[in-house]
Amino acid sequence: LLQRPGAALSAAPAGGVQAQATALLQQRLPTATVDRDPVLGTPRMVRASRGFLTGPAGRGGAISDQTLASFPRDDRHRVLKAFVSEHAGLFGFGAEALESAALQRDYVDQHNGLRTVQYHQSLGDIPVFEGVLQAHISAREELVRVSSRFLANPSGSAARGAWNWTDLMARPPVSAADA
């Protein structure tokens, strides 16, 4: 990961916000654990040490009924979106980040019905390096675990990494075809 001297890398919310969000998650689900990426500070793995993050159909556990109800029942990723919205403080973004990301995988294992969902983040048409949010959801729509390397503010991170980011996007020195 390239980091320019004097440029702060900010992929996730500040420590106090993260600590409060982790405490809220653990208040709702005492067996929940959050492992953070040592560089980005993003929740590398959110899981329950016993059971799942939610009950069947996403009800209970770490998601409130009100948040779950705010997503359409026919949305295949309803449980994941509700979790990310409910715990936006952990991630630095809510479900809107998934709407602007590319769905790269939505695979159901035939053996046990476990679904793997993987979103990839981009800025404009440029993929964010390792900008992946992945979740595992059981056949009963229980959220098993979530991991994220999404940046909370990709455009802000790009601007801190290249002082003339806006100009580079408007007039790239190399065309996409030549790249």
mmCIF file of C-alpha atoms in Angstrom:
data_model
loop_
_atom_site.group_PDB
_atom_site.id
_atom_site.type_symbol
_atom_site.label_atom_id
_atom_site.label_comp_id
_atom_site.label_asym_id
_atom_site.label_seq_id
_atom_site.Cartn_x
_atom_site.Cartn_y
_atom_site.Cartn_z
ATOM 1 C CA LEU A 1 0.000 0.000 0.000
ATOM 2 C CA LEU A 2 1.533 3.256 -1.134
ATOM 3 C CA GLN A 3 1.142 6.071 1.330
ATOM 4 C CA ARG A 4 2.571 9.496 0.612
ATOM 5 C CA PRO A 5 4.432 11.192 3.485
ATOM 6 C CA GLY A 6 2.107 13.459 5.423
ATOM 7 C CA ALA A 7 -1.016 11.953 3.842
ATOM 8 C CA ALA A 8 -3.288 10.240 6.308
ATOM 9 C CA LEU A 9 -4.941 7.067 5.095
ATOM 10 C CA SER A 10 -8.558 7.031 6.158
ATOM 11 C CA ALA A 11 -10.425 3.927 5.122
ATOM 12 C CA ALA A 12 -12.691 3.566 8.124
ATOM 13 C CA PRO A 13 -14.262 5.944 10.645
ATOM 14 C CA ALA A 14 -12.226 7.365 13.508
ATOM 15 C CA GLY A 15 -11.445 5.126 16.486
ATOM 16 C CA GLY A 16 -14.123 6.567 18.791
ATOM 17 C CA VAL A 17 -16.878 5.939 16.245
ATOM 18 C CA GLN A 18 -15.587 2.405 15.641
ATOM 19 C CA ALA A 19 -15.421 1.681 19.364
ATOM 20 C CA GLN A 20 -19.003 2.883 19.878
ATOM 21 C CA ALA A 21 -20.204 0.861 16.884
ATOM 22 C CA THR A 22 -18.430 -2.254 18.147
ATOM 23 C CA ALA A 23 -19.956 -1.763 21.592
ATOM 24 C CA LEU A 24 -23.441 -1.433 20.045
ATOM 25 C CA LEU A 25 -22.925 -4.623 18.043
ATOM 26 C CA GLN A 26 -21.719 -6.509 21.117
ATOM 27 C CA GLN A 27 -24.601 -5.148 23.188
ATOM 28 C CA ARG A 28 -27.039 -6.634 20.677
ATOM 29 C CA LEU A 29 -25.015 -9.797 20.139
ATOM 30 C CA PRO A 30 -22.539 -10.517 22.971
ATOM 31 C CA THR A 31 -20.769 -13.263 20.967
ATOM 32 C CA ALA A 32 -19.927 -10.844 18.112
ATOM 33 C CA THR A 33 -16.270 -10.191 17.359
ATOM 34 C CA VAL A 34 -14.705 -7.626 15.038
ATOM 35 C CA ASP A 35 -11.190 -8.130 13.661
ATOM 36 C CA ARG A 36 -9.796 -4.987 12.064
ATOM 37 C CA ASP A 37 -7.448 -4.695 9.114
ATOM 38 C CA PRO A 38 -4.159 -3.395 10.575
ATOM 39 C CA VAL A 39 -3.574 -0.919 7.736
ATOM 40 C CA LEU A 40 -7.024 0.261 6.709
ATOM 41 C CA GLY A 41 -8.826 -0.124 10.022
ATOM 42 C CA THR A 42 -11.769 -1.700 8.199
ATOM 43 C CA PRO A 43 -13.650 -4.629 9.739
ATOM 44 C CA ARG A 44 -11.636 -7.470 8.206
ATOM 45 C CA MET A 45 -13.965 -10.002 9.813
ATOM 46 C CA VAL A 46 -17.229 -9.578 11.711
ATOM 47 C CA ARG A 47 -18.620 -12.819 13.086
ATOM 48 C CA ALA A 48 -20.198 -14.435 16.102
ATOM 49 C CA SER A 49 -18.071 -16.829 18.133
ATOM 50 C CA ARG A 50 -21.191 -18.979 18.595
ATOM 51 C CA GLY A 51 -24.021 -19.074 16.094
ATOM 52 C CA PHE A 52 -24.607 -16.409 13.459
ATOM 53 C CA LEU A 53 -24.872 -12.622 13.332
ATOM 54 C CA THR A 54 -28.631 -12.864 12.729
ATOM 55 C CA GLY A 55 -31.413 -15.360 13.087
ATOM 56 C CA PRO A 56 -33.348 -16.915 10.187
ATOM 57 C CA ALA A 57 -34.537 -14.445 7.533
ATOM 58 C CA GLY A 58 -32.179 -11.861 9.068
ATOM 59 C CA ARG A 59 -34.397 -11.396 12.119
ATOM 60 C CA GLY A 60 -32.897 -10.821 15.520
ATOM 61 C CA GLY A 61 -29.300 -10.853 16.567
ATOM 62 C CA ALA A 62 -27.380 -7.871 15.261
ATOM 63 C CA ILE A 63 -30.157 -6.369 13.090
ATOM 64 C CA SER A 64 -33.187 -4.523 14.418
ATOM 65 C CA ASP A 65 -36.612 -5.322 12.953
ATOM 66 C CA GLN A 66 -36.958 -1.671 11.905
ATOM 67 C CA THR A 67 -33.748 -1.691 9.851
ATOM 68 C CA LEU A 68 -34.559 -5.061 8.257
ATOM 69 C CA ALA A 69 -38.028 -3.804 7.302
ATOM 70 C CA SER A 70 -36.498 -0.838 5.468
ATOM 71 C CA PHE A 71 -35.254 -3.187 2.715
ATOM 72 C CA PRO A 72 -37.593 -4.979 0.281
ATOM 73 C CA ARG A 73 -38.333 -8.619 1.126
ATOM 74 C CA ASP A 74 -37.495 -9.687 -2.429
ATOM 75 C CA ASP A 75 -33.962 -8.186 -2.289
ATOM 76 C CA ARG A 76 -31.568 -11.177 -2.284
ATOM 77 C CA HIS A 77 -29.040 -9.156 -0.299
ATOM 78 C CA ARG A 78 -31.528 -7.683 2.153
ATOM 79 C CA VAL A 79 -29.873 -9.194 5.230
ATOM 80 C CA LEU A 80 -26.396 -7.963 4.254
ATOM 81 C CA LYS A 81 -27.660 -4.478 3.395
ATOM 82 C CA ALA A 82 -29.585 -4.248 6.662
ATOM 83 C CA PHE A 83 -26.499 -5.316 8.641
ATOM 84 C CA VAL A 84 -24.235 -2.799 6.910
ATOM 85 C CA SER A 85 -26.840 -0.046 7.432
ATOM 86 C CA GLU A 86 -27.410 -0.954 11.071
ATOM 87 C CA HIS A 87 -23.664 -0.967 11.747
ATOM 88 C CA ALA A 88 -22.499 1.835 9.451
ATOM 89 C CA GLY A 89 -20.239 3.062 12.242
ATOM 90 C CA LEU A 90 -18.179 -0.122 11.953
ATOM 91 C CA PHE A 91 -17.737 0.257 8.224
ATOM 92 C CA GLY A 92 -17.802 4.011 7.637
ATOM 93 C CA PHE A 93 -20.632 3.608 5.110
ATOM 94 C CA GLY A 94 -24.103 2.146 4.845
ATOM 95 C CA ALA A 95 -25.913 0.038 2.264
ATOM 96 C CA GLU A 96 -25.567 2.851 -0.294
ATOM 97 C CA ALA A 97 -21.950 1.748 -0.796
ATOM 98 C CA LEU A 98 -23.228 -1.599 -2.094
ATOM 99 C CA GLU A 99 -25.538 0.133 -4.565
ATOM 100 C CA SER A 100 -22.563 1.845 -6.203
ATOM 101 C CA ALA A 101 -20.314 -1.255 -6.086
ATOM 102 C CA ALA A 102 -20.184 -4.072 -8.617
ATOM 103 C CA LEU A 103 -21.643 -7.412 -7.571
ATOM 104 C CA GLN A 104 -18.879 -9.848 -8.567
ATOM 105 C CA ARG A 105 -20.146 -13.039 -6.962
ATOM 106 C CA ASP A 106 -23.431 -14.408 -5.732
ATOM 107 C CA TYR A 107 -22.762 -18.095 -5.431
ATOM 108 C CA VAL A 108 -24.811 -20.740 -3.614
ATOM 109 C CA ASP A 109 -23.011 -23.892 -2.544
ATOM 110 C CA GLN A 110 -25.106 -26.878 -3.594
ATOM 111 C CA HIS A 111 -23.857 -28.948 -0.643
ATOM 112 C CA ASN A 112 -25.176 -26.782 2.184
ATOM 113 C CA GLY A 113 -26.924 -23.783 0.597
ATOM 114 C CA LEU A 114 -24.355 -21.286 1.913
ATOM 115 C CA ARG A 115 -24.356 -18.189 -0.272
ATOM 116 C CA THR A 116 -21.201 -16.179 -0.845
ATOM 117 C CA VAL A 117 -21.819 -12.590 -1.897
ATOM 118 C CA GLN A 118 -18.936 -10.408 -3.031
ATOM 119 C CA TYR A 119 -19.034 -6.735 -3.987
ATOM 120 C CA HIS A 120 -16.096 -4.872 -5.537
ATOM 121 C CA GLN A 121 -15.610 -1.140 -5.013
ATOM 122 C CA SER A 122 -14.528 1.257 -7.731
ATOM 123 C CA LEU A 123 -14.018 4.971 -8.159
ATOM 124 C CA GLY A 124 -15.344 6.044 -11.501
ATOM 125 C CA ASP A 125 -14.429 3.108 -13.710
ATOM 126 C CA ILE A 126 -11.260 2.328 -11.768
ATOM 127 C CA PRO A 127 -11.391 -0.648 -9.389
ATOM 128 C CA VAL A 128 -10.195 0.056 -5.852
ATOM 129 C CA PHE A 129 -7.291 -2.303 -5.147
ATOM 130 C CA GLU A 130 -8.589 -5.128 -2.935
ATOM 131 C CA GLY A 131 -11.764 -3.092 -2.341
ATOM 132 C CA VAL A 132 -13.942 -6.106 -1.610
ATOM 133 C CA LEU A 133 -16.871 -6.614 0.746
ATOM 134 C CA GLN A 134 -17.796 -10.258 1.199
ATOM 135 C CA ALA A 135 -20.534 -11.952 3.179
ATOM 136 C CA HIS A 136 -21.674 -15.499 3.806
ATOM 137 C CA ILE A 137 -25.390 -16.114 4.265
ATOM 138 C CA SER A 138 -26.937 -19.454 5.224
ATOM 139 C CA ALA A 139 -29.730 -21.179 3.330
ATOM 140 C CA ARG A 140 -32.084 -19.899 6.062
ATOM 141 C CA GLU A 141 -30.932 -16.292 5.394
ATOM 142 C CA GLU A 142 -28.822 -16.095 8.560
ATOM 143 C CA LEU A 143 -25.860 -13.751 8.219
ATOM 144 C CA VAL A 144 -22.823 -15.899 9.018
ATOM 145 C CA ARG A 145 -20.029 -13.323 8.657
ATOM 146 C CA VAL A 146 -18.974 -10.164 6.833
ATOM 147 C CA SER A 147 -15.553 -8.884 5.834
ATOM 148 C CA SER A 148 -14.700 -5.572 4.215
ATOM 149 C CA ARG A 149 -11.785 -3.759 2.661
ATOM 150 C CA PHE A 150 -14.021 -1.035 1.211
ATOM 151 C CA LEU A 151 -12.793 2.502 1.677
ATOM 152 C CA ALA A 152 -15.270 4.716 3.515
ATOM 153 C CA ASN A 153 -14.461 7.629 1.202
ATOM 154 C CA PRO A 154 -12.698 6.434 -1.968
ATOM 155 C CA SER A 155 -12.661 9.846 -3.652
ATOM 156 C CA GLY A 156 -11.154 11.465 -0.542
ATOM 157 C CA SER A 157 -8.543 8.716 -0.334
ATOM 158 C CA ALA A 158 -7.683 9.192 -4.020
ATOM 159 C CA ALA A 159 -7.363 12.946 -3.542
ATOM 160 C CA ARG A 160 -4.980 12.438 -0.610
ATOM 161 C CA GLY A 161 -2.909 10.002 -2.696
ATOM 162 C CA ALA A 162 -2.709 12.180 -5.832
ATOM 163 C CA TRP A 163 -3.005 15.916 -5.238
ATOM 164 C CA ASN A 164 -4.305 16.446 -8.799
ATOM 165 C CA TRP A 165 -6.788 13.560 -8.795
ATOM 166 C CA THR A 166 -9.639 15.599 -10.280
ATOM 167 C CA ASP A 167 -7.437 16.753 -13.181
ATOM 168 C CA LEU A 168 -6.150 13.214 -13.734
ATOM 169 C CA MET A 169 -9.701 11.891 -13.958
ATOM 170 C CA ALA A 170 -10.733 14.654 -16.361
ATOM 171 C CA ARG A 171 -7.623 14.360 -18.559
ATOM 172 C CA PRO A 172 -5.869 11.037 -17.984
ATOM 173 C CA PRO A 173 -2.267 10.926 -19.263
ATOM 174 C CA VAL A 174 -2.931 7.460 -20.709
ATOM 175 C CA SER A 175 -6.188 6.411 -22.354
ATOM 176 C CA ALA A 176 -8.070 3.364 -21.082
ATOM 177 C CA ALA A 177 -7.397 1.613 -24.395
ATOM 178 C CA ASP A 178 -3.653 2.298 -24.162
ATOM 179 C CA ALA A 179 -3.483 1.225 -20.531
#
